[in-house]
Amino acid sequence: MTSPQTIEIPVKGMDCAECTVHVQQALSAVPGVKQAQVFLTSEKAILQVDTDLADLPTLRKAVESAGYTSPVEGQVKEGTTASNTFGNITRPILTIFALVFSVVLLIVVAGEWLGLLDTVTDFIPWPIGYALVLLTGYPIFLNVIRAALRRQIISHTLMTLGVIAALVIGQWPTAVINVFFMRVGEYAEEFTTERSRRAVKNLTAMAPQTARVEREGKEQEIPVAQVRVDEVVIVRPGEKIPVDGVVVGGQATINQAAITGESIPVEAEVGASVFAATVAQLGGLRVQAKRVGADTTFGRVIKMVEEAEAHRADVQRVADKFSAYFLPVVLGIAAVTFIISRNPLSVAAVLVVACSCSFALATPIAMLASIGAGAKRGLLIKGGRYLELLDKADVVLVDKTGTLTIGRPQLTNIVPLTTLSTAELLALAASAERYSEHPLAETVRLAAQQQQLTLTEPEQFEAVPGIGVKATVRGTQVTVGNYRILPAATTVALSAALEEQGKTLLYVLQDDLLVGVLGAADTLRPEVPAALEAIRVQGVKQVQLLTGDNERTAKALAEQLAISYRANLLPEDKIRVVKEYQAKGHTVVMIGDGVNDAPALAQADVGIAMGVAGTDVAIEAAHMVIMREDWRLVPEVFSIAHRTLRIVKMNFGFTMLYNLVGLGLAAFGLLPPVVAAAAQSLPDLGILANSSRLLKQRSLEIPYASLPISHDIETTSSSCACCVPTIAPGSNHLSASNRKISKEI
């Protein structure tokens, strides 16, 4: 027997979580299939197969037996187009047809309940009604049959029995209405699934498509898939790095936000590790490939998003759970009624009254009301099941850059070390950085603009990759950059204090004399502390920071917020942390905004993306999106979830009581089938009225932080809000009395 081989086949036609179960069970039943994984978002199946027992035609037949298609490569587009064309034409027509008839028939049923409009019902031939039920309900009836063959009961099982009972006693208008409400739920699920598929598509689009490699002493541009391990790849300024590798030549500023989430670019030189899909903003590199294609960090991000979406525990809908217990009770009552009364009309009445639309409406109407209310507040909620999970959440994991923080470095410290004032120091540095493309240069220029400082046109300008800039400003040589620009043996006592707080430092030299230090950092959103306290009050037991930043930066922020943290994390590390908590039985919420957060957002029970500042990938991978950069909406969505689930429980309590009373009356022959069918609208009205209360949810009072972010170093005097210590003229050292770290947040 040969060893199992990995085979990947496309699967078309899946539009819900149950579809993947159908396909996986069909494939697993094929002799020779050792393992089957079905991915809803990427529409494919990955199999471990003994090829001596199972071949591709057999596997495709198994997919077809489950009601889906697996087109042969090269025929995918043709088959998909034909299928989609048919679906695109027939589905809207049938839906519109069902909608029109349902509106009319709702009036008919109401009129019949009042003893009116009997002639309207008689005017429509019954074959048209029966045909409409079969046409519009065919996909649902097929799923119910498949579930029955697997000995499973779903929410549509109960309603399908109601449809059958209504048809048996001639109440086809009621059957049409039931089918219509079921189809509305199906279309909503299909829409959510298609939105999820975009996550993988957006990720794939971000990957570089070509690479420039050195072969036989020449540069050749080839597809990324053809790059071999240990080949040298040439990366020019502004290009994406196509592989994971080690820098063997050149120097550049790398924007690694797509992988690590850090807002401040890093300097890469010989010996540094770089990642695929990151951008060389300044300078060029020669990179020796160590991982290519799907093996790169970015490739693994794509794979993890697929797997997390495919393997995320599917929360069974409340209606399914209720139906599984209630259906045997209904069938038992119907059987006892027939045995005692021998009256088929009483049996039909039992089935009809027990299968009210209220069972299907109890959950989705409340969810839709909350989703609509959330949308008005800037909350995009992709499905009701995520509200159910959020209601039970007890662990919240949070990304740093762009999530807890603004996501852009800001100038936080201006420290003159000579007789220059803070304004003069800032103007000098901004003038030297006037033509630099480095993100920190933009931060310095923005700070000068905010203080309305007048900048000087540099007479000469030179950008030095990995170090900083040199410029001639008002006849003097000005250098702004990192520690590498410092003259030999120069020490700056305040550097350690600022770096301990996670600040990135820029040193300013004038004619080789150190005249000042600038500190930059990504700043905390002011509403975060109060928002975190609000979600703790609502039942969250633990909040933890997950970041790709260094230990020092993560610790400073975590201590400020009184939360735990994990630093230096890659995407695979974040998803590992999510799985750790899930394995311990916790319901996990992940809040993030970047590509590096996408796998964890998809794996978490509920992934929440900060939408405006976040990437499209994070938005599509997440289950909820905050469309405004406002952390006060995080406890808001928790509040919406808690209230929604309370309303849902009330809906089911009312529905259960109503149907138990109706079952009793029908079983004793006190409720004729026609009256039972007409009476189905009563619990629906009650549920609609109760659920509509969710449309008027009150906003939580979440204040902004009353204290500003600390500037971290105590000062004896200052001339502006950004300034920290006063230094003795001509000194390059910060006095000990001024090095005390402020403990005030």
XYZ file of C-alpha atoms in Angstrom:
745
model
C 0.000 0.000 0.000
C 1.375 3.396 -0.934
C 1.624 6.203 1.610
C -1.278 8.694 1.643
C -0.955 11.650 -0.703
C -2.388 15.139 -0.335
C -4.978 15.992 -2.987
C -6.780 19.321 -3.412
C -10.046 19.511 -5.356
C -12.446 22.438 -5.934
C -15.956 22.272 -4.473
C -18.603 24.593 -5.896
C -22.088 25.345 -4.608
C -21.405 25.563 -0.845
C -23.059 28.500 0.874
C -23.332 27.580 4.568
C -21.555 25.700 7.346
C -23.866 22.689 6.920
C -22.704 22.402 3.299
C -19.130 21.722 4.387
C -20.391 18.986 6.722
C -22.282 17.325 3.847
C -19.223 17.356 1.592
C -16.830 16.228 4.319
C -19.029 13.273 5.256
C -19.405 12.246 1.608
C -15.656 12.379 0.983
C -14.771 10.644 4.248
C -17.019 7.721 3.246
C -14.915 7.045 0.124
C -12.567 4.043 0.635
C -8.978 5.238 0.773
C -9.689 8.711 2.174
C -7.759 9.049 5.421
C -8.676 12.639 6.197
C -10.925 15.251 4.599
C -10.911 18.989 5.249
C -13.476 21.184 3.497
C -12.953 24.952 3.296
C -16.055 27.062 2.833
C -14.340 30.388 2.102
C -11.863 29.080 -0.480
C -14.328 26.534 -1.942
C -12.051 23.535 -1.891
C -11.319 20.249 -0.126
C -7.879 19.033 0.959
C -7.671 15.254 1.317
C -5.188 12.694 2.595
C -5.809 9.835 0.170
C -4.498 6.356 -0.605
C -4.418 6.739 -4.391
C -4.558 2.953 -4.894
C -8.123 3.001 -3.543
C -9.454 6.464 -4.437
C -8.860 8.529 -7.570
C -10.050 11.976 -8.646
C -13.147 10.804 -10.585
C -14.306 8.855 -7.523
C -13.793 11.838 -5.256
C -15.690 14.118 -7.633
C -18.591 11.671 -7.742
C -18.689 11.715 -3.945
C -18.952 15.510 -3.972
C -21.752 15.301 -6.552
C -23.583 12.741 -4.429
C -23.705 15.312 -1.642
C -25.396 17.765 -4.016
C -22.407 19.892 -5.038
C -19.939 19.989 -7.936
C -16.186 19.497 -8.304
C -15.270 20.729 -11.789
C -12.164 19.431 -13.539
C -9.308 21.916 -13.744
C -9.705 23.945 -16.901
C -13.472 23.552 -16.777
C -13.971 25.436 -13.557
C -14.759 28.762 -15.112
C -17.100 27.278 -17.680
C -19.019 25.171 -15.198
C -19.112 27.891 -12.614
C -20.335 30.436 -15.088
C -23.159 28.233 -16.305
C -24.209 27.360 -12.796
C -24.001 30.928 -11.563
C -25.869 32.219 -14.600
C -28.746 29.843 -13.934
C -28.751 30.716 -10.253
C -28.492 34.445 -10.897
C -31.537 34.279 -13.185
C -33.770 31.878 -11.291
C -33.171 32.921 -7.691
C -34.203 36.562 -8.010
C -37.265 35.606 -10.067
C -38.397 33.001 -7.555
C -37.682 35.301 -4.615
C -39.631 38.215 -6.086
C -42.444 35.840 -7.030
C -42.544 34.444 -3.497
C -42.386 37.932 -1.981
C -45.342 39.204 -3.995
C -47.439 36.142 -3.231
C -46.478 36.199 0.442
C -47.597 39.788 0.904
C -50.901 38.995 -0.797
C -51.349 35.790 1.144
C -50.598 37.420 4.479
C -53.623 39.596 3.804
C -55.572 36.510 2.706
C -54.761 34.611 5.901
C -55.639 37.605 8.058
C -58.896 37.933 6.168
C -59.633 34.233 6.555
C -59.010 34.486 10.284
C -61.696 37.169 10.362
C -63.964 35.157 8.097
C -63.350 37.391 5.107
C -61.668 37.077 1.705
C -62.521 33.388 1.233
C -63.325 34.194 -2.376
C -59.783 35.589 -2.879
C -58.261 32.285 -1.754
C -60.600 30.348 -4.001
C -59.747 32.615 -6.924
C -56.123 31.344 -7.027
C -55.938 27.757 -8.389
C -54.411 25.354 -5.874
C -51.880 23.887 -8.382
C -50.231 27.307 -8.592
C -49.901 27.474 -4.809
C -48.489 23.959 -4.539
C -46.040 24.602 -7.395
C -44.874 27.834 -5.747
C -44.224 26.002 -2.470
C -42.145 23.335 -4.227
C -40.173 25.777 -6.391
C -39.254 28.252 -3.686
C -38.749 25.665 -0.950
C -36.808 23.057 -2.932
C -33.307 23.881 -1.524
C -34.613 23.870 2.045
C -36.569 20.647 1.613
C -33.458 19.021 0.145
C -31.368 20.041 3.192
C -34.031 18.649 5.519
C -33.983 15.339 3.637
C -30.189 15.182 3.802
C -30.255 15.943 7.517
C -32.892 13.239 8.047
C -30.702 10.707 6.229
C -27.912 11.604 8.660
C -30.393 11.254 11.540
C -30.200 14.971 12.338
C -32.916 17.492 13.139
C -32.490 21.110 12.114
C -34.741 24.132 12.603
C -36.161 23.729 9.087
C -37.255 20.168 9.883
C -40.028 21.402 12.130
C -41.195 24.037 9.666
C -41.083 21.576 6.764
C -43.474 19.305 8.642
C -45.717 22.322 9.099
C -45.582 22.999 5.357
C -46.510 19.374 4.615
C -49.348 19.455 7.119
C -50.630 22.724 5.659
C -50.608 21.240 2.151
C -52.387 18.085 3.320
C -55.298 20.070 4.737
C -55.340 22.457 1.767
C -53.740 25.458 3.502
C -51.202 26.146 0.765
C -51.156 29.936 1.485
C -49.747 29.205 4.946
C -47.190 26.838 3.402
C -46.008 29.560 0.998
C -45.569 32.052 3.809
C -43.572 29.541 5.877
C -41.290 28.815 2.923
C -40.770 32.513 2.275
C -39.509 33.157 5.806
C -37.185 30.167 5.592
C -35.701 31.430 2.313
C -35.038 34.873 3.785
C -32.870 33.226 6.432
C -31.061 31.152 3.813
C -30.188 34.195 1.690
C -28.867 36.029 4.745
C -26.522 33.105 5.467
C -25.345 32.985 1.846
C -24.560 36.708 1.979
C -22.491 36.267 5.132
C -20.573 33.366 3.569
C -19.685 35.389 0.468
C -18.368 38.205 2.665
C -16.155 35.671 4.465
C -14.730 34.439 1.159
C -13.364 37.904 0.442
C -10.857 37.574 3.293
C -8.875 34.904 1.455
C -9.210 36.729 -1.878
C -7.888 39.977 -0.402
C -4.987 38.201 1.254
C -3.983 36.520 -1.991
C -4.132 39.832 -3.849
C -1.635 41.391 -1.402
C 1.067 38.821 -2.120
C 3.765 39.879 -4.628
C 3.346 38.142 -7.965
C 6.880 38.395 -9.390
C 10.430 38.419 -8.084
C 13.719 39.678 -9.466
C 16.410 37.004 -8.945
C 20.099 36.651 -9.726
C 20.723 33.767 -12.106
C 23.940 33.193 -14.010
C 25.146 36.680 -13.115
C 22.054 38.373 -14.499
C 18.834 39.731 -13.038
C 15.712 37.878 -14.167
C 12.115 38.716 -13.311
C 10.154 35.511 -12.756
C 6.870 34.440 -11.090
C 7.205 34.135 -7.323
C 6.262 30.448 -7.508
C 9.475 29.772 -9.470
C 11.858 31.251 -6.883
C 14.081 28.576 -5.336
C 15.335 28.428 -1.754
C 18.782 30.075 -1.323
C 18.423 32.123 -4.493
C 19.252 35.828 -4.138
C 16.311 38.164 -4.731
C 16.803 41.827 -5.650
C 14.409 44.283 -3.966
C 14.348 47.908 -5.092
C 12.970 50.906 -3.148
C 9.190 50.859 -2.922
C 8.879 47.168 -3.847
C 7.355 44.338 -1.834
C 9.748 41.660 -0.656
C 8.618 38.414 -2.372
C 10.196 35.854 0.008
C 11.137 35.244 3.621
C 14.888 35.493 3.822
C 18.086 37.035 5.127
C 19.611 40.282 3.887
C 22.975 39.572 2.234
C 23.502 43.009 0.732
C 22.216 46.564 0.891
C 20.319 48.481 3.522
C 16.706 49.676 3.653
C 13.851 50.854 5.846
C 11.242 48.087 5.945
C 7.548 48.618 6.643
C 6.647 45.350 8.376
C 3.147 46.357 9.494
C 1.581 43.627 7.325
C 3.331 40.939 9.402
C 4.302 42.313 12.824
C 1.762 45.135 13.080
C 4.440 47.639 14.140
C 3.660 51.175 12.984
C 7.299 52.293 12.985
C 9.411 50.798 10.160
C 12.584 48.894 11.019
C 16.028 49.272 9.577
C 17.245 46.170 7.717
C 20.916 45.598 6.989
C 23.136 42.602 6.295
C 22.128 39.665 8.490
C 18.585 40.909 9.212
C 15.573 38.663 8.599
C 12.833 40.017 6.316
C 9.338 38.768 5.457
C 7.370 38.368 2.255
C 4.737 41.069 1.505
C 6.599 43.703 3.563
C 7.732 46.865 1.767
C 11.225 48.288 1.305
C 10.454 51.992 1.653
C 13.968 53.393 1.516
C 17.047 51.719 0.092
C 17.543 48.487 -1.815
C 18.236 44.938 -0.649
C 19.700 41.649 -1.793
C 17.795 38.915 0.046
C 18.710 35.229 0.161
C 15.455 33.272 0.062
C 14.859 30.910 2.970
C 11.128 30.296 2.550
C 9.115 30.774 -0.617
C 5.479 30.588 -1.699
C 3.105 28.977 0.780
C 5.966 28.392 3.253
C 6.549 32.117 3.868
C 5.103 33.820 6.913
C 2.594 35.584 4.678
C 1.708 32.311 2.947
C 1.036 30.755 6.331
C -1.218 33.719 7.183
C -3.369 32.862 4.156
C -3.468 29.189 5.119
C -4.370 29.952 8.721
C -7.263 32.200 7.706
C -8.632 29.350 5.591
C -8.213 26.770 8.336
C -9.593 28.987 11.077
C -12.700 29.704 8.992
C -13.119 26.013 8.170
C -12.516 24.680 11.670
C -14.171 27.365 13.756
C -16.740 25.652 15.971
C -20.111 26.170 14.301
C -22.558 27.516 16.857
C -25.795 25.607 16.448
C -28.682 27.999 16.092
C -31.143 28.278 18.959
C -33.936 27.197 16.645
C -32.072 23.988 15.804
C -31.614 23.139 19.477
C -35.238 23.845 20.257
C -36.467 21.841 17.274
C -34.377 18.816 18.243
C -36.239 18.593 21.562
C -39.620 19.867 20.485
C -40.134 17.790 17.322
C -40.349 14.420 19.121
C -42.852 15.967 21.533
C -45.018 17.204 18.634
C -44.883 13.865 16.825
C -45.738 12.051 20.046
C -48.747 14.266 20.686
C -49.896 13.803 17.082
C -49.572 10.004 17.396
C -51.484 9.902 20.693
C -54.156 12.171 19.202
C -54.643 9.814 16.249
C -54.717 6.718 18.467
C -57.366 8.206 20.731
C -59.506 10.206 18.319
C -58.834 8.457 14.972
C -59.402 11.926 13.525
C -56.804 12.941 10.884
C -57.995 16.560 10.999
C -57.063 16.762 14.672
C -53.634 15.290 13.855
C -53.165 17.862 11.098
C -54.219 20.618 13.485
C -51.573 19.485 15.995
C -48.818 19.610 13.348
C -49.936 22.958 11.941
C -50.298 24.766 15.240
C -46.934 23.434 16.463
C -45.089 24.598 13.366
C -45.672 28.307 13.543
C -43.227 30.658 11.845
C -42.521 32.004 15.310
C -39.973 29.221 15.878
C -37.932 30.482 12.937
C -38.607 34.147 13.711
C -37.723 34.019 17.414
C -33.983 34.258 16.773
C -33.412 35.990 13.397
C -35.870 38.860 13.928
C -34.159 39.784 17.198
C -30.735 39.400 15.584
C -31.705 41.530 12.590
C -33.049 44.247 14.868
C -29.775 44.330 16.797
C -27.694 44.228 13.628
C -29.671 47.189 12.290
C -29.326 49.107 15.549
C -25.601 48.370 15.589
C -25.168 49.601 12.030
C -26.563 52.993 13.029
C -23.854 53.194 15.683
C -21.046 52.202 13.333
C -21.028 48.474 14.188
C -21.036 45.920 11.383
C -22.210 42.559 12.770
C -21.898 39.747 10.246
C -24.302 37.264 11.799
C -26.526 36.577 14.759
C -24.455 33.628 15.974
C -21.614 36.029 16.810
C -23.939 37.945 19.119
C -24.703 34.642 20.854
C -20.992 33.933 21.276
C -20.203 37.470 22.402
C -22.834 37.123 25.109
C -20.772 34.247 26.579
C -17.289 35.747 26.027
C -14.957 35.774 29.030
C -11.532 36.415 27.437
C -10.602 39.386 25.237
C -7.308 39.438 23.319
C -6.252 42.796 21.886
C -3.739 43.891 19.260
C -1.758 47.067 19.953
C -0.891 49.061 16.861
C -3.941 50.618 15.251
C -6.227 48.963 17.793
C -5.387 50.150 21.297
C -3.213 52.859 19.799
C -3.834 55.346 17.016
C -1.514 53.449 14.675
C 0.656 56.401 13.660
C 3.784 57.606 15.488
C 3.427 61.011 17.109
C 6.053 63.270 18.586
C 5.794 62.956 22.363
C 9.077 64.432 23.623
C 11.211 67.425 22.593
C 14.361 67.668 24.717
C 16.833 70.514 23.981
C 20.351 69.810 25.254
C 21.765 73.295 24.553
C 20.498 76.874 24.674
C 18.020 76.134 21.867
C 14.382 76.428 22.822
C 12.025 73.526 22.125
C 10.479 75.430 19.213
C 13.914 76.168 17.733
C 14.990 72.547 18.102
C 11.809 71.264 16.445
C 12.076 73.789 13.592
C 15.717 72.850 13.006
C 14.934 69.125 12.864
C 11.841 69.607 10.668
C 13.820 71.775 8.223
C 16.475 69.074 7.905
C 13.762 66.399 7.428
C 11.869 68.498 4.883
C 12.462 66.157 1.933
C 12.807 62.850 3.764
C 10.345 60.085 2.933
C 10.810 58.289 6.255
C 7.579 57.995 8.343
C 9.312 59.497 11.387
C 10.310 62.499 9.287
C 6.639 63.015 8.501
C 5.939 62.866 12.255
C 8.493 65.615 12.929
C 7.151 67.829 10.114
C 3.568 67.355 11.341
C 4.541 68.408 14.883
C 6.188 71.551 13.499
C 3.109 72.301 11.405
C 0.829 71.914 14.433
C 2.948 74.500 16.294
C 2.870 76.751 13.200
C 6.646 76.926 12.998
C 8.391 78.458 9.997
C 10.745 75.993 8.316
C 13.943 76.799 6.432
C 14.644 75.451 2.961
C 17.690 73.144 3.261
C 20.562 74.128 1.006
C 21.746 70.545 0.682
C 19.972 67.298 1.553
C 21.075 63.658 1.759
C 19.101 60.659 2.997
C 21.281 57.939 4.544
C 19.330 54.639 4.658
C 19.356 53.020 8.071
C 20.791 56.107 9.750
C 18.920 59.338 9.052
C 19.349 62.548 7.045
C 22.013 65.198 6.571
C 21.168 68.726 5.466
C 22.587 72.206 5.417
C 20.232 74.560 7.255
C 21.058 78.251 7.594
C 24.704 77.565 6.845
C 25.119 74.816 9.459
C 25.356 71.048 9.032
C 22.293 69.420 10.647
C 22.010 65.656 11.088
C 18.839 63.913 12.338
C 18.732 60.170 12.869
C 19.133 57.200 15.169
C 21.941 56.418 17.604
C 24.336 55.722 14.709
C 24.758 59.470 14.082
C 26.122 60.121 17.587
C 29.812 61.033 17.852
C 32.014 58.389 19.444
C 31.849 58.159 23.257
C 28.735 60.361 23.393
C 26.216 59.271 26.013
C 22.731 60.592 26.566
C 21.455 59.737 30.016
C 17.775 60.246 29.221
C 17.805 57.746 26.342
C 17.334 54.719 28.566
C 14.427 56.357 30.377
C 12.628 57.222 27.150
C 13.344 53.867 25.503
C 12.065 52.082 28.604
C 8.702 53.685 27.888
C 8.714 52.377 24.314
C 9.758 55.636 22.648
C 11.679 55.731 19.357
C 14.442 58.342 19.602
C 15.773 60.773 17.007
C 18.997 62.616 17.816
C 19.661 66.092 16.396
C 23.238 67.208 15.699
C 24.291 70.699 14.618
C 27.869 70.877 13.319
C 28.558 67.514 15.039
C 27.294 68.814 18.424
C 24.336 66.985 19.963
C 21.732 69.707 20.470
C 18.609 67.723 21.272
C 16.600 64.521 21.364
C 13.143 63.875 19.930
C 10.938 61.032 21.166
C 8.174 59.479 19.071
C 5.624 56.833 19.943
C 2.314 55.418 18.898
C -0.141 56.916 21.402
C -3.003 55.239 23.232
C -6.570 56.040 22.199
C -7.975 58.221 25.009
C -11.206 56.234 25.432
C -9.496 52.842 25.851
C -9.074 52.721 29.680
C -12.755 53.415 30.385
C -13.858 51.060 27.598
C -11.784 48.193 29.004
C -13.279 48.760 32.441
C -16.767 48.694 30.896
C -16.271 45.279 29.265
C -14.921 43.892 32.549
C -18.149 45.005 34.241
C -20.074 43.096 31.544
C -18.452 39.760 32.389
C -15.061 39.662 30.683
C -12.664 38.044 33.138
C -9.348 38.576 31.359
C -7.928 41.080 28.870
C -4.545 40.382 27.290
C -2.405 42.411 24.881
C -0.969 40.509 21.900
C 1.603 42.475 19.916
C 4.489 42.121 17.508
C 6.236 44.987 19.295
C 9.182 44.453 21.603
C 8.960 43.471 25.254
C 9.707 46.960 26.531
C 6.981 48.692 24.527
C 4.394 46.023 25.313
C 5.150 46.099 29.024
C 4.818 49.892 29.230
C 1.391 49.881 27.599
C 0.124 46.826 29.507
C 1.108 48.342 32.856
C -0.650 51.569 31.909
C -3.878 49.630 31.240
C -3.467 47.068 34.058
C -3.683 44.092 31.664
C -1.413 41.153 30.864
C 0.603 41.001 27.640
C 2.605 38.869 25.217
C 5.202 40.540 22.993
C 7.285 39.736 19.883
C 4.427 37.746 18.342
C 4.054 36.732 14.698
C 0.632 35.871 13.206
C 1.098 32.185 13.966
C 1.842 33.041 17.598
C -1.362 35.044 17.948
C -3.515 32.252 16.572
C -1.731 29.834 18.925
C -2.707 31.988 21.920
C -6.344 32.031 20.773
C -6.335 28.241 20.500
C -4.763 27.919 23.966
C -7.647 29.779 25.578
C -10.251 27.915 23.513
C -8.738 24.574 24.539
C -9.309 25.592 28.169
C -13.008 26.158 27.496
C -12.993 29.944 27.206
C -15.064 31.900 24.702
C -12.473 34.170 23.084
C -12.865 37.602 21.507
C -9.971 38.909 19.395
C -9.776 42.632 18.575
C -7.335 43.727 15.866
C -6.883 45.670 12.660
C -3.987 44.349 10.544
C -3.123 41.521 8.182
C -1.099 39.982 10.988
C -4.312 39.808 13.054
C -6.424 38.136 10.347
C -5.733 34.496 11.347
C -6.471 35.200 15.013
C -9.603 37.189 14.093
C -10.893 34.239 12.071
C -9.931 31.616 14.686
C -11.454 33.479 17.628
C -15.029 32.760 18.602
C -15.687 36.423 17.803
C -13.200 38.529 15.833
C -13.685 42.305 16.033
C -11.822 44.546 13.561
C -11.189 48.243 14.013
C -12.585 49.092 10.592
C -11.548 52.555 9.476
C -7.901 52.176 10.429
C -7.839 48.458 9.727
C -6.949 46.613 6.553
C -9.560 45.136 4.233
C -8.235 41.685 5.089
C -8.917 42.156 8.805
C -12.366 43.542 8.083
C -13.322 40.554 5.949
C -11.774 37.965 8.288
C -13.465 39.418 11.381
C -17.028 38.669 12.472
C -17.720 42.202 13.655
C -16.280 45.501 12.442
C -16.111 48.817 14.266
C -16.528 51.303 11.448
C -15.447 54.295 13.568
C -12.103 54.613 15.331
C -13.818 54.707 18.699
C -13.179 52.129 21.419
C -16.405 53.121 23.172
C -18.186 50.960 20.602
C -16.505 47.809 21.959
C -18.488 47.697 25.236
C -21.446 48.915 23.166
C -21.448 45.744 21.076
C -21.122 43.616 24.232
C -24.203 45.371 25.602
C -26.098 44.751 22.355
C -25.228 41.042 22.523
C -26.409 40.665 26.123
C -29.720 42.414 25.474
C -30.309 40.525 22.227
C -29.948 37.131 23.886
C -32.355 38.179 26.636
C -34.935 39.108 23.983
C -34.357 35.815 22.130
C -34.956 33.826 25.313
C -38.163 35.776 25.924
C -39.267 35.085 22.344
C -38.763 31.357 22.753
C -40.463 31.317 26.139
C -43.517 33.030 24.671
C -43.507 30.766 21.587
C -43.226 27.627 23.688
C -46.083 28.639 25.959
C -48.310 29.634 23.038
C -47.663 26.400 21.151
C -48.153 24.184 24.193
C -51.567 25.760 24.734
C -52.349 25.384 21.019
C -51.208 21.739 21.055
C -53.532 20.997 23.939
C -56.538 22.614 22.246
C -55.793 20.886 18.906
C -55.297 17.467 20.516
C -58.697 17.679 22.218
C -60.379 18.706 18.991
C -61.092 22.244 20.180
C -58.969 23.867 17.454
C -59.904 23.055 13.845
C -57.043 22.895 11.308
C -58.190 26.011 9.438
C -58.292 28.039 12.648
C -54.922 26.571 13.688
C -53.387 27.686 10.404
C -54.814 31.180 10.675
C -53.784 31.475 14.328
C -50.099 31.044 13.444
C -49.772 34.788 12.909
C -50.494 35.633 16.560
C -47.146 34.555 18.081
C -45.379 36.132 15.106
C -46.870 39.505 15.996
C -45.801 39.072 19.616
C -42.236 38.250 18.595
C -42.057 41.171 16.182
C -43.274 43.570 18.882
C -40.824 42.227 21.469
C -37.860 42.196 19.085
C -38.554 45.718 17.845
C -37.482 46.988 21.270
C -33.909 46.223 20.218
C -34.100 48.975 17.609
C -34.033 51.558 20.412
C -30.944 50.472 22.308
C -29.406 53.128 24.492
C -25.760 54.056 24.100
C -23.449 53.373 27.032
C -21.834 56.305 28.801
C -18.130 55.652 28.172
C -15.978 58.712 28.961
C -12.648 59.619 27.444
C -9.638 59.387 29.733
C -9.682 62.393 32.036
C -5.893 62.500 32.288
C -3.623 62.982 29.279
C -1.018 60.443 28.282
C 2.031 60.998 30.453
C 5.095 62.530 28.859
C 6.956 60.198 31.156
C 9.765 62.486 32.355
C 9.191 65.041 35.065
C 10.142 68.571 34.107
C 11.159 71.569 36.142
C 10.070 73.965 33.427
C 8.869 73.829 29.853
C 7.781 76.140 27.129
C 5.260 73.815 25.439
C 3.087 70.817 26.175
C 5.449 68.460 24.396
C 8.537 69.491 26.356
C 10.193 67.448 29.016
C 13.293 68.222 31.043
C 15.227 71.433 31.226
C 18.930 70.794 30.628
C 21.877 72.919 31.615
C 23.224 74.768 28.550
C 25.925 72.875 26.708
C 25.351 69.674 28.664
C 24.876 66.329 26.926
C 23.644 64.670 30.113
C 20.333 64.809 31.898
C 20.741 65.667 35.555
C 19.848 62.955 38.053
C 17.144 65.109 39.661
C 15.276 65.233 36.355
C 15.508 61.538 35.422
C 12.658 60.410 37.617
C 10.015 58.504 35.671
C 6.542 59.870 36.128
C 4.160 57.276 37.519
C 1.136 59.336 36.567
C -1.025 57.974 33.725
